[in-house]
mmCIF file of C-alpha atoms and ligand atoms in Angstrom:
data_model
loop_
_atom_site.group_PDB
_atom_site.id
_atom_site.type_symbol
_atom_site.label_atom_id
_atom_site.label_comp_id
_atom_site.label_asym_id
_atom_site.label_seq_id
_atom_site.Cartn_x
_atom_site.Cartn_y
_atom_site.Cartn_z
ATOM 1 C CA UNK A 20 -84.084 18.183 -25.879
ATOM 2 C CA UNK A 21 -83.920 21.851 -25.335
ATOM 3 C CA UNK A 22 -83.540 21.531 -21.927
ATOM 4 C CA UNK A 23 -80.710 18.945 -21.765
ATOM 5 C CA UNK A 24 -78.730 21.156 -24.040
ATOM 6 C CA UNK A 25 -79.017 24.291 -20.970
ATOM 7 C CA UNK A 26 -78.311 21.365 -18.012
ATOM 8 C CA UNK A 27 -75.103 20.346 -20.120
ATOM 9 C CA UNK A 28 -74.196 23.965 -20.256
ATOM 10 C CA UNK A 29 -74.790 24.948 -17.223
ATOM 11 C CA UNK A 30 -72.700 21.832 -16.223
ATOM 12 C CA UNK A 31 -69.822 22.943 -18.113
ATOM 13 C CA UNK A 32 -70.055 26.181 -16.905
ATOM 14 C CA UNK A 33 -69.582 24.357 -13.075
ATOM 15 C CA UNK A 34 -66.845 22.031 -13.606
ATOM 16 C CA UNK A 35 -64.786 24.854 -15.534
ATOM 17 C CA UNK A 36 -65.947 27.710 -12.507
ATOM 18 C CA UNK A 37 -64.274 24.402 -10.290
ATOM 19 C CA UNK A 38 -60.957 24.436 -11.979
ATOM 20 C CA UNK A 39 -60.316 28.226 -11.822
ATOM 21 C CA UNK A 40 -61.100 27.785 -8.360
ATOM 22 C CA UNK A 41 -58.595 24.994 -8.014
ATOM 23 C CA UNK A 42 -55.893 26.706 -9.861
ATOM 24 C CA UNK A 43 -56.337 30.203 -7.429
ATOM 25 C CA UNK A 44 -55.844 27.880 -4.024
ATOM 26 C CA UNK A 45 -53.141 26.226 -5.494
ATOM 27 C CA UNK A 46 -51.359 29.414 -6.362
ATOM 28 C CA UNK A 47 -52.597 31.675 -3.079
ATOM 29 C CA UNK A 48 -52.013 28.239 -0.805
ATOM 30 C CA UNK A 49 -48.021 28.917 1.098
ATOM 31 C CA UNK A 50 -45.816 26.018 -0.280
ATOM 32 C CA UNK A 51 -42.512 25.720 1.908
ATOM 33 C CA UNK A 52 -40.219 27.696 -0.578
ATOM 34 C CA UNK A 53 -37.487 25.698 -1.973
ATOM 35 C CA UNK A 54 -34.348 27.108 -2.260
ATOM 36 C CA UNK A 55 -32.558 27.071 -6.009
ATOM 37 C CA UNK A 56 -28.965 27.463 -4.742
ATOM 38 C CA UNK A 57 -27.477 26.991 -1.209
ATOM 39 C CA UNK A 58 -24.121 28.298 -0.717
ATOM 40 C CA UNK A 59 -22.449 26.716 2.266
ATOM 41 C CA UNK A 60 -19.682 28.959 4.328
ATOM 42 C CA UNK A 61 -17.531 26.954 6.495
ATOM 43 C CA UNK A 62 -15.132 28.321 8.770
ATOM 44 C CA UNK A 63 -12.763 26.076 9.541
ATOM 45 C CA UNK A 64 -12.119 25.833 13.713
ATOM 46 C CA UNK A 65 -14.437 28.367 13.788
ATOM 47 C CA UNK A 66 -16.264 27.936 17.385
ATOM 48 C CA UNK A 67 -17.974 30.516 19.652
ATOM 49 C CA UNK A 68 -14.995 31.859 21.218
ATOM 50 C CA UNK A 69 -13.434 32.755 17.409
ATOM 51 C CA UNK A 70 -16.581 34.115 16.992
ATOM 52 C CA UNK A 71 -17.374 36.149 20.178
ATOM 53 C CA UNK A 72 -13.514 37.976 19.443
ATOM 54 C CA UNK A 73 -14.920 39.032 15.870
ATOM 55 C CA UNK A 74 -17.942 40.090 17.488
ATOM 56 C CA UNK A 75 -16.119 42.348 19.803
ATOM 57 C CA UNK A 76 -13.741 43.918 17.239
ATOM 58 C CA UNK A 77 -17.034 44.620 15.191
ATOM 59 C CA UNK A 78 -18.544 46.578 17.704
ATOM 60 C CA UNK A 79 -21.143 43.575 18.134
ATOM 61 C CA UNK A 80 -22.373 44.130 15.168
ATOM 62 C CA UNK A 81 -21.760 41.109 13.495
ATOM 63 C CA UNK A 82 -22.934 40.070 9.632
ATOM 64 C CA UNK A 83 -23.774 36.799 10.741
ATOM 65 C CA UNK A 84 -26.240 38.278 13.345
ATOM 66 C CA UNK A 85 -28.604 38.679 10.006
ATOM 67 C CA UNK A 86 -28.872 34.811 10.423
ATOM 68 C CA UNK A 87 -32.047 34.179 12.307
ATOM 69 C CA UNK A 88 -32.188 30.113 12.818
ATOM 70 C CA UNK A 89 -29.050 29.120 14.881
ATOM 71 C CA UNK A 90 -28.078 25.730 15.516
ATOM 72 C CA UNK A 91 -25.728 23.546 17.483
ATOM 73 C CA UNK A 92 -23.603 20.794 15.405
ATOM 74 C CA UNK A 93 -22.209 17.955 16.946
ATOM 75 C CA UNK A 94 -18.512 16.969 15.192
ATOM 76 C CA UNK A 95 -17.513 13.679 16.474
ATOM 77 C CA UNK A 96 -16.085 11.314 13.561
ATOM 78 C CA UNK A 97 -17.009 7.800 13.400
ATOM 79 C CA UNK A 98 -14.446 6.098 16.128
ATOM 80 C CA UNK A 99 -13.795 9.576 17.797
ATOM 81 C CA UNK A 100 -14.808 12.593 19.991
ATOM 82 C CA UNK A 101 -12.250 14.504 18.386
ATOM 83 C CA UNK A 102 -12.877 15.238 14.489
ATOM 84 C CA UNK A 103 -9.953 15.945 11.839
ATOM 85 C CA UNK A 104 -11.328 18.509 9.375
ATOM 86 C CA UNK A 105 -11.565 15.620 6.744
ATOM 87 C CA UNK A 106 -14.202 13.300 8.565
ATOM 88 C CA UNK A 107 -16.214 16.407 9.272
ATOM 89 C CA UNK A 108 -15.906 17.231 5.810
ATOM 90 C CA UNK A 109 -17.082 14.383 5.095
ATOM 91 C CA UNK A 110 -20.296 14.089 7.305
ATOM 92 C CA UNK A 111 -21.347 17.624 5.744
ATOM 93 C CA UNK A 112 -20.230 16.227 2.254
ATOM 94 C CA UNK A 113 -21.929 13.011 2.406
ATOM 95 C CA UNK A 114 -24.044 12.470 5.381
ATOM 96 C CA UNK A 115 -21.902 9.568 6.510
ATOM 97 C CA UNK A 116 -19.674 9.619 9.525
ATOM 98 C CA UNK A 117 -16.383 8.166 8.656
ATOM 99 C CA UNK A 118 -12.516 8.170 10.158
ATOM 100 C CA UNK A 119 -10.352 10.685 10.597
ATOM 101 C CA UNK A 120 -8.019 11.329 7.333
ATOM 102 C CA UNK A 121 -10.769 9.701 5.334
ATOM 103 C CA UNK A 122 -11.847 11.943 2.392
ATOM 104 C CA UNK A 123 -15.556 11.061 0.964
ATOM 105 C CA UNK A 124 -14.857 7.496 1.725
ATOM 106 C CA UNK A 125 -16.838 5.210 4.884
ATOM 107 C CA UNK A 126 -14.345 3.262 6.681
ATOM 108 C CA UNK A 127 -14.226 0.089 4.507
ATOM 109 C CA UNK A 128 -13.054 2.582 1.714
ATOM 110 C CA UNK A 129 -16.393 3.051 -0.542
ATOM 111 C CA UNK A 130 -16.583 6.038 -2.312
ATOM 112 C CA UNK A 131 -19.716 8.092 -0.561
ATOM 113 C CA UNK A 132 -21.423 10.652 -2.835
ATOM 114 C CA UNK A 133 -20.981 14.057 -1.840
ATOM 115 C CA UNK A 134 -24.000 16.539 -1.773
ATOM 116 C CA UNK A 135 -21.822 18.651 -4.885
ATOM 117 C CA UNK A 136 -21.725 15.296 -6.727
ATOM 118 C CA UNK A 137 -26.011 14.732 -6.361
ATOM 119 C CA UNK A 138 -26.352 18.536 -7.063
ATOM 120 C CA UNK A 139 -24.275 18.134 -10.390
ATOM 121 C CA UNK A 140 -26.486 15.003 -11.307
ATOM 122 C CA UNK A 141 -29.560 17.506 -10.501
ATOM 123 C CA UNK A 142 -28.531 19.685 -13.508
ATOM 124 C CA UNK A 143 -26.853 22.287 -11.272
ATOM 125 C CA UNK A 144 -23.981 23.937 -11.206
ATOM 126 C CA UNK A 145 -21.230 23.470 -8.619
ATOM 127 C CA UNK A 146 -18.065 25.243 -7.125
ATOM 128 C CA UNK A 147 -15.655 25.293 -4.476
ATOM 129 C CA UNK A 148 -13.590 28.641 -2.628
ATOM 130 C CA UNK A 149 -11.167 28.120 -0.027
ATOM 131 C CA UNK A 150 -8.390 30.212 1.169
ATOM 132 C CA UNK A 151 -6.008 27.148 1.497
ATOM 133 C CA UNK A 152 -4.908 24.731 -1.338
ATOM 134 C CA UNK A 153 -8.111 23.186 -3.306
ATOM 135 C CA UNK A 154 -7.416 20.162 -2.965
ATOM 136 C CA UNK A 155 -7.265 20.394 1.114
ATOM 137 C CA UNK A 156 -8.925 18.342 3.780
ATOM 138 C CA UNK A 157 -12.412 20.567 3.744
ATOM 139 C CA UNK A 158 -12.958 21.308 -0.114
ATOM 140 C CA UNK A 159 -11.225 17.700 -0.986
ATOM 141 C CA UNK A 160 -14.260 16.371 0.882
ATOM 142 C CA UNK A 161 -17.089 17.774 -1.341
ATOM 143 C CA UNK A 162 -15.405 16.221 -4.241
ATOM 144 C CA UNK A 163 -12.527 13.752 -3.974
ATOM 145 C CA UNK A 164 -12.813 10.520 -2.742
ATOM 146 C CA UNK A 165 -9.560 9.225 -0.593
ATOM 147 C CA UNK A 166 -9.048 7.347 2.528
ATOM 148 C CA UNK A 167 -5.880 9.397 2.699
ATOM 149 C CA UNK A 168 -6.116 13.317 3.331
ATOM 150 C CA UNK A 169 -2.756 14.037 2.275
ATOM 151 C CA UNK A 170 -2.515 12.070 -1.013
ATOM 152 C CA UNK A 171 -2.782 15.545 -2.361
ATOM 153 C CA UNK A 172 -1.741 15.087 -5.966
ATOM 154 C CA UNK A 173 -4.788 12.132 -5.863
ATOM 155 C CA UNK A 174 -7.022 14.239 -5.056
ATOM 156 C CA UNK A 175 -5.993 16.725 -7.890
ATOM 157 C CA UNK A 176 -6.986 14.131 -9.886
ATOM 158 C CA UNK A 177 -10.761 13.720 -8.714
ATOM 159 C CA UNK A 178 -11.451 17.357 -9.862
ATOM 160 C CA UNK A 179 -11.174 15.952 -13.638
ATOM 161 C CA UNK A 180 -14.033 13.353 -13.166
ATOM 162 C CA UNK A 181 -16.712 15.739 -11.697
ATOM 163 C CA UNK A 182 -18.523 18.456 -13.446
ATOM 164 C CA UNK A 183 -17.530 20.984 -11.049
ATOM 165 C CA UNK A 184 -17.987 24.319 -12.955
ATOM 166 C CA UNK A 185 -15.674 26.582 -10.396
ATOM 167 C CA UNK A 186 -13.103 26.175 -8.541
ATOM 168 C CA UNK A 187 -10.790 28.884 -6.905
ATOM 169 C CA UNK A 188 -7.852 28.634 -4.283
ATOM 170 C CA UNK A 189 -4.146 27.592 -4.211
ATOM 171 C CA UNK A 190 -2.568 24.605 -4.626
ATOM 172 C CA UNK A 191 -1.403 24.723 -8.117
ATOM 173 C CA UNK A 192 1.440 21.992 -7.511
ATOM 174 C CA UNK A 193 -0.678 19.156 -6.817
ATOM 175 C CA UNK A 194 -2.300 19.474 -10.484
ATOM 176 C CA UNK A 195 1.328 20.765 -12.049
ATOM 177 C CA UNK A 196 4.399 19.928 -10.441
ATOM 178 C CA UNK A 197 3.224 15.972 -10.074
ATOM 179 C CA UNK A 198 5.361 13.094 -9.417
ATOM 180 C CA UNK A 199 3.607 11.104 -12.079
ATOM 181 C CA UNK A 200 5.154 14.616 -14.483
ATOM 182 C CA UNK A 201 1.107 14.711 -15.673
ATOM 183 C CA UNK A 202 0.431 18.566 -16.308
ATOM 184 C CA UNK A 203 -3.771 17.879 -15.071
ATOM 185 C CA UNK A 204 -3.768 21.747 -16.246
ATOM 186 C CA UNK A 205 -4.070 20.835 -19.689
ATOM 187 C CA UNK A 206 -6.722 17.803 -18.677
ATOM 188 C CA UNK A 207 -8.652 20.634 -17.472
ATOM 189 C CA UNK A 208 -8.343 22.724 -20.804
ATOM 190 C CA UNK A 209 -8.788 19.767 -22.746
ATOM 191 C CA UNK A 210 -12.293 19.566 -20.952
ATOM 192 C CA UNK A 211 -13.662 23.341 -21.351
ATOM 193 C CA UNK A 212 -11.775 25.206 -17.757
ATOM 194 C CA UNK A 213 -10.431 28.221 -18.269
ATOM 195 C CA UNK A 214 -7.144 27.981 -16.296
ATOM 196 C CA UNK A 215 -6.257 30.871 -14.119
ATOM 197 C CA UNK A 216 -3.184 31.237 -12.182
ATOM 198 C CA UNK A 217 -3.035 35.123 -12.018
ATOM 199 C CA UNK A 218 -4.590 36.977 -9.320
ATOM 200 C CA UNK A 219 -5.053 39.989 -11.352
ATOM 201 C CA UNK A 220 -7.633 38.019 -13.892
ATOM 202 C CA UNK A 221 -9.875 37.198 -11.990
ATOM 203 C CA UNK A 222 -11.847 39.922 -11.679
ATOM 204 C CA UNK A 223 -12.604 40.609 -15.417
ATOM 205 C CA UNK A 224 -13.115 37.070 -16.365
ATOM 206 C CA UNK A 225 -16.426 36.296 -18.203
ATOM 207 C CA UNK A 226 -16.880 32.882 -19.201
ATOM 208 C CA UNK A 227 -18.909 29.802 -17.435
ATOM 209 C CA UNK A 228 -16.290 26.893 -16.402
ATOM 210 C CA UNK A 229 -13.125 27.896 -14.233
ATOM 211 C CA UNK A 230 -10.175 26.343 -12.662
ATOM 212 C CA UNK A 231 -9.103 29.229 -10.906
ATOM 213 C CA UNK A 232 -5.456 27.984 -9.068
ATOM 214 C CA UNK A 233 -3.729 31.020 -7.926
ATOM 215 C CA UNK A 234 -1.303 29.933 -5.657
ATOM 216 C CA UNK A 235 1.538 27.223 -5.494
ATOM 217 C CA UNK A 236 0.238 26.367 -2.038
ATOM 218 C CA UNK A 237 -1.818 27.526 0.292
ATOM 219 C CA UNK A 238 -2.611 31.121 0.337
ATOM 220 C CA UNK A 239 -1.334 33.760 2.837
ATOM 221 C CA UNK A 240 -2.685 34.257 5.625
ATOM 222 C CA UNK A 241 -4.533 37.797 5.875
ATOM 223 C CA UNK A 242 -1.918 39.780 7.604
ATOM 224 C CA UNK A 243 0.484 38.396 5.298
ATOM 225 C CA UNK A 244 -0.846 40.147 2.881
ATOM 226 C CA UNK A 245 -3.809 38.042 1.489
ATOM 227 C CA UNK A 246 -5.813 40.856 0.593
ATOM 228 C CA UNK A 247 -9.265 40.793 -0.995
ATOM 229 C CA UNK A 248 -8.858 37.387 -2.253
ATOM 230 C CA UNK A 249 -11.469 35.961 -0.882
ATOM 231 C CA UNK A 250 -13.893 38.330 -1.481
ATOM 232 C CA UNK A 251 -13.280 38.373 -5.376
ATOM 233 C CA UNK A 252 -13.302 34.542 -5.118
ATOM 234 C CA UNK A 253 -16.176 34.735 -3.785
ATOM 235 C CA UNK A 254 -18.166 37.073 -5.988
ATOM 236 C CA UNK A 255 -16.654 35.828 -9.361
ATOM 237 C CA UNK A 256 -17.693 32.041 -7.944
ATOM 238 C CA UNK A 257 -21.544 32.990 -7.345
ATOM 239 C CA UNK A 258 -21.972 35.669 -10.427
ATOM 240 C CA UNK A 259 -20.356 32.994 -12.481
ATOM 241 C CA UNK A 260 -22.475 30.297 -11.386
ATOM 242 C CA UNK A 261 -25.643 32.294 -11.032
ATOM 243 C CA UNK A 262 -25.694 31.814 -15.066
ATOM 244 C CA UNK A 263 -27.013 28.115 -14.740
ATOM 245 C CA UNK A 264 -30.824 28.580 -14.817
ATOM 246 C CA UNK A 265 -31.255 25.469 -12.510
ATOM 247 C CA UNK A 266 -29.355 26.844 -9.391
ATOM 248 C CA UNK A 267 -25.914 25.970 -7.556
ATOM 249 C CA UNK A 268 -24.295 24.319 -5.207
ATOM 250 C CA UNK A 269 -20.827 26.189 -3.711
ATOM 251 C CA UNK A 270 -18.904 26.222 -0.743
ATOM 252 C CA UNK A 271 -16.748 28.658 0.646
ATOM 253 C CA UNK A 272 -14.307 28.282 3.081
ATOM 254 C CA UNK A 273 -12.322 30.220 5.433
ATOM 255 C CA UNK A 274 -9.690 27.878 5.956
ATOM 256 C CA UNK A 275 -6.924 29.199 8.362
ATOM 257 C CA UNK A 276 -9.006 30.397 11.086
ATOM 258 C CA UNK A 277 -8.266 26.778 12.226
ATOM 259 C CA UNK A 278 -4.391 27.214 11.329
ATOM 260 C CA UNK A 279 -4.446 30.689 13.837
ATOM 261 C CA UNK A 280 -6.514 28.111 16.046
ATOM 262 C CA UNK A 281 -3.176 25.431 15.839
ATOM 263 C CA UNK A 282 -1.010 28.411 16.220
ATOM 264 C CA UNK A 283 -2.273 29.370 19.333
ATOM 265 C CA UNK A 284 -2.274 32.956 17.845
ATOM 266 C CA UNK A 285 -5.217 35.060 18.774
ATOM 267 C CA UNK A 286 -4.733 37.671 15.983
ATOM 268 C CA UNK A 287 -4.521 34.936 13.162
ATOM 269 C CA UNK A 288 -7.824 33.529 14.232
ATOM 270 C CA UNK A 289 -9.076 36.939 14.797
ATOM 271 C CA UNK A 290 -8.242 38.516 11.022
ATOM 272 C CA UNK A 291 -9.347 35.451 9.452
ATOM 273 C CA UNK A 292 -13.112 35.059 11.331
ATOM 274 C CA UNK A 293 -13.404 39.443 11.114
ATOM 275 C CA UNK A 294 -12.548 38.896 7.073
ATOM 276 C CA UNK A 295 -14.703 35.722 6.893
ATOM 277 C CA UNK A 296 -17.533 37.795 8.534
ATOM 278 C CA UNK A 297 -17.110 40.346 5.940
ATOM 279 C CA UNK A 298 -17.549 38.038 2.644
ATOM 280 C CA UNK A 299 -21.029 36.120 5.510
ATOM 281 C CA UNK A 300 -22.099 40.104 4.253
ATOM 282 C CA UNK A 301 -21.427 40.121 1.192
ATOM 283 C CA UNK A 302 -23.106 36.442 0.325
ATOM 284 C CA UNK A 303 -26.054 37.754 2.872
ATOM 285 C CA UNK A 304 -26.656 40.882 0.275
ATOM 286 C CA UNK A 305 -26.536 38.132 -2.459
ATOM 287 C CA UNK A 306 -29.227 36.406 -1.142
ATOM 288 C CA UNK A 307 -31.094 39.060 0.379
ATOM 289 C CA UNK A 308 -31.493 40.624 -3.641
ATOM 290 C CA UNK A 309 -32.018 36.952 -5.010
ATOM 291 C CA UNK A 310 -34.171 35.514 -2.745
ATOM 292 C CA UNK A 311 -33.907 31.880 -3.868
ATOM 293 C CA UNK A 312 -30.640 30.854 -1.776
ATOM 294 C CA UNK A 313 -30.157 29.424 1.277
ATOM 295 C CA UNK A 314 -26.864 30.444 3.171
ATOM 296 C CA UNK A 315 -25.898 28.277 5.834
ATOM 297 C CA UNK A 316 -23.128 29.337 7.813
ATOM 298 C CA UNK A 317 -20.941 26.837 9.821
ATOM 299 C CA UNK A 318 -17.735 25.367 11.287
ATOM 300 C CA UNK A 319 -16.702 21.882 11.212
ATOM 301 C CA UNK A 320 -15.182 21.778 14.257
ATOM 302 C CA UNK A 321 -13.206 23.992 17.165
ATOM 303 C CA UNK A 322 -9.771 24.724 17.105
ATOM 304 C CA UNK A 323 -7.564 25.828 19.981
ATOM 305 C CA UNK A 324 -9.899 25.738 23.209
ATOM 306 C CA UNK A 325 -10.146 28.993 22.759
ATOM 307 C CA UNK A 326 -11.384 31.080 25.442
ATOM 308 C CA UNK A 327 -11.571 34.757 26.828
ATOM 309 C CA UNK A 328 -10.451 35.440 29.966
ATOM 310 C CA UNK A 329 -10.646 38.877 31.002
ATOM 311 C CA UNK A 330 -11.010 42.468 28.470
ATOM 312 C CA UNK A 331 -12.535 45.242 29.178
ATOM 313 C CA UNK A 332 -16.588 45.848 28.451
ATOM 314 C CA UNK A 333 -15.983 48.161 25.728
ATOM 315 C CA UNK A 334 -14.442 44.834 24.277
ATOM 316 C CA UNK A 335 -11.147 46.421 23.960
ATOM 317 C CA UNK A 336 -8.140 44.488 25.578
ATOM 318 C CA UNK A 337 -9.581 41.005 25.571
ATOM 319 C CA UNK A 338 -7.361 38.485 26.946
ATOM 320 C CA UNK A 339 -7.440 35.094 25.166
ATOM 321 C CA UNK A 340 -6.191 31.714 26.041
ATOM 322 C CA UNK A 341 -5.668 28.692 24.697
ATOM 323 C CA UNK A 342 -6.315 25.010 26.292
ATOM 324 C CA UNK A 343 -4.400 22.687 23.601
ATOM 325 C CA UNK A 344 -2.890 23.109 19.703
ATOM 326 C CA UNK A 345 -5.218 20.713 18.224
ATOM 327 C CA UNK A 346 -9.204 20.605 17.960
ATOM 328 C CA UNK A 347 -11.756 20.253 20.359
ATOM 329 C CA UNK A 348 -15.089 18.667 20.311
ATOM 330 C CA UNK A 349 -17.588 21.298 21.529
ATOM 331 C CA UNK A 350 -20.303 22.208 19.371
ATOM 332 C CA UNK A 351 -20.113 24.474 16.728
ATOM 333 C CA UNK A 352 -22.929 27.322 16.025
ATOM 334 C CA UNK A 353 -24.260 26.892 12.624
ATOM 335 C CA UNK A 354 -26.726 30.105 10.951
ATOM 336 C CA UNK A 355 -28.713 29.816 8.387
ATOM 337 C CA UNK A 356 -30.597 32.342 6.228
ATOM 338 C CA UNK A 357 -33.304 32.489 3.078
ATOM 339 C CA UNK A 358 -35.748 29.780 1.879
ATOM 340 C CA UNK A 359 -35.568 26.264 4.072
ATOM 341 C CA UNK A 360 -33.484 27.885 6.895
ATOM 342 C CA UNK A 361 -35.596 27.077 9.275
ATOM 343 C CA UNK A 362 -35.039 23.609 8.815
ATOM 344 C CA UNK A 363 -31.689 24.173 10.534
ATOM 345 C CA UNK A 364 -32.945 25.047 14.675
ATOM 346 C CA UNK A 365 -31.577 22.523 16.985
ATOM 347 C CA UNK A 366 -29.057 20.492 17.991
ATOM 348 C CA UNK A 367 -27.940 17.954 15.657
ATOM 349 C CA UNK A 368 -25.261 15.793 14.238
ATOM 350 C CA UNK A 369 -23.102 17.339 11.505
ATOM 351 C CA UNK A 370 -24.403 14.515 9.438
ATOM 352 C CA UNK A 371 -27.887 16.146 9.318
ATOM 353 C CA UNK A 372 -26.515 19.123 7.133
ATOM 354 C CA UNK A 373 -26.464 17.102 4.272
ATOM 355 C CA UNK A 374 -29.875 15.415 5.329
ATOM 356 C CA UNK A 375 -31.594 18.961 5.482
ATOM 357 C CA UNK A 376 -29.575 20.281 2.083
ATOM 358 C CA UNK A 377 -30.892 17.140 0.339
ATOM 359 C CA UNK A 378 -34.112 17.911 1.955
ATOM 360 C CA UNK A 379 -34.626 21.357 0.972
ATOM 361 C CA UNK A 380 -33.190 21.007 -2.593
ATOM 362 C CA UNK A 381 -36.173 18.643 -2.883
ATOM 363 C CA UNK A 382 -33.406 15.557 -4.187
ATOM 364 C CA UNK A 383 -34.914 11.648 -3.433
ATOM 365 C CA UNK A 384 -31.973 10.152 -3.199
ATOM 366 C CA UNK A 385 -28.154 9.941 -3.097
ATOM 367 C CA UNK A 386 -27.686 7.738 -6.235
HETATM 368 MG MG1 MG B 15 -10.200 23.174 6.106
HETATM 369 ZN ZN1 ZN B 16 -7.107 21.777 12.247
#
């Protein structure tokens, strides 16, 4: 009896021996890191040339160059070779190709889920920057649904049936000054935002859910006096939404390199890619010291045909030229930094940035 009492010992003493040895492989074994909150940076029109300039004026010394996986997007929208910023919205968005115009919506007019919407189902918190009116073609996409870009004030509307927790840009008029007379600033308040429309407050505000509007329209462009707004957007957007214990979602975008881009105005591209560089820096440090977010850095299509045609090789006195006012469809470079950038090397349609966000946030499904 004796002696079955030591073997059943000294078989518990195996099996538990086992388990600790289990545990140790499972915790030394390298699984792929997830990352808790991607922030997305698009700069809209921004293609290699807009890029290269900003690279020059910087000395080559670029904040982007801290990116180490670099891909190639393709931007083509559903029916064409040339994308509006709204389809290519919505293939980042959504992962669906659609029409030009078409907000979050395929071309039959079904509402497609956008990859803020599955985040916010996922328990984390969202936002949207842009240096251009909110409810504009590229940050429309991530949360309105519309087969009509420019139904603006519709748009507005979305933005009360999401659980976005920050928002920060212009267009104050589509949610004030409405045709329907519908003030959706007080909808807001009436569902926890703190409404901002002063510049000045931004900085010392505190709380957890904001509708940040701070301009009629669009903002100004950077030489017309713009200033640091999209750095403190930026900064107030992730430190506020770095309080959800889950992670984020947020995009930022530069919006009116593309408008310099339409302008055929090498300086207005240039100051708004050299500032958009500056806040790729500033999110870099941010996820450098946090080490949980993935920064992917993009364009959603070219603007301009922009080109350089002669400088000097101290990059001072480049010459630039345009080919057209409207957008091309050459690739765009896309950069991506922290845990699941790697997933990002290649050439690819724009379509597959949602794919690979899904992917690395570890989300099933759309629905
Ligand atoms: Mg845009
Ligand atoms: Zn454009």
């Amino acid at each position: 009896m004796k002696k079955y009492f030591y073997l059943i010992i000294l078989f518990a003493i195996i099996t538990a021996s086992c388990d600790i040895k289990k545990e140790q492989k499972a915790n030394t074994e390298q699984q792929p890191k997830k990352p808790k909150n991607i922030i997305l940076m698009i700069g809209d029109g921004m293609g290699l040339t807009q890029m290269y300039a900003t690279y020059k004026v910087k000395k080559d010394n670029m904040n982007i160059a801290r990116c180490r996986h670099i891909g190639l997007v393709n931007t083509s929208s559903i029916d064409e070779l040339i994308t509006d910023s709204a389809a290519s919205g919505t293939a980042m968005a959504t992962g669906e190709k659609t029409r030009n115009g078409h907000i979050s919506v395929d071309t039959a007019g079904k509402r497609l889920k956008t990859i803020l919407e599955v985040a916010e189902a996922n328990g984390k918190a969202s936002g949207l920057v842009a240096t251009a009116a909110i409810t504009h073609a590229t940050p429309a996409s991530f949360i309105a649904h519309n087969p009509d870009r420019n139904d603006y004030e519709a748009i507005a509307t979305d933005f009360l049936d999401t659980g976005i927790d920050v928002f920060i840009g212009g267009g104050l008029d589509h949610f004030d000054k409405r045709e329907d007379g519908l003030l959706l600033t007080d909808s807001l308040k009436a569902r926890g935002y703190d409404v901002m429309t002063e510049k000045e407050e931004l900085l010392n505000y505190q709380g957890n859910q904001l509708a940040a509007l701070l301009y009629a329209k669009h903002p100004p462009k950077v030489y017309e006096g713009r200033q640091d707004f999209l750095e403190k957007a930026s900064n107030k957007a992730i430190e506020t939404l770095d309080k959800d214990k889950d992670g984020f979602f947020l995009m930022i975008e530069s919006s009116q390199i593309d408008w310099g881009g339409h302008d055929n105005d090498a300086d207005y591209v240039i100051q708004e890619t050299v500032e958009f560089d500056d806040i790729v820096g500033k999110v870099l440090d941010f996820a450098e010291k946090d080490g949980e977010t993935l920064v992917i850095i993009t364009a959603d299509h070219e603007t301009g045909g922009m080109t350089v045609t002669g400088g000097s090789l101290d990059g001072e006195n480049l010459e630039y030229h345009f080919s057209t006012g409207h957008h091309t469809p050459l690739f765009v470079p896309l950069f991506a930094y922290g845990p699941g950038a790697e997933e990002f090397t290649g050439i690819y349609e724009n379509t597959a940035i949602f794919d690979k966000m899904m992917q690395v946030f570890g989300f099933e499904n759309k629905e």
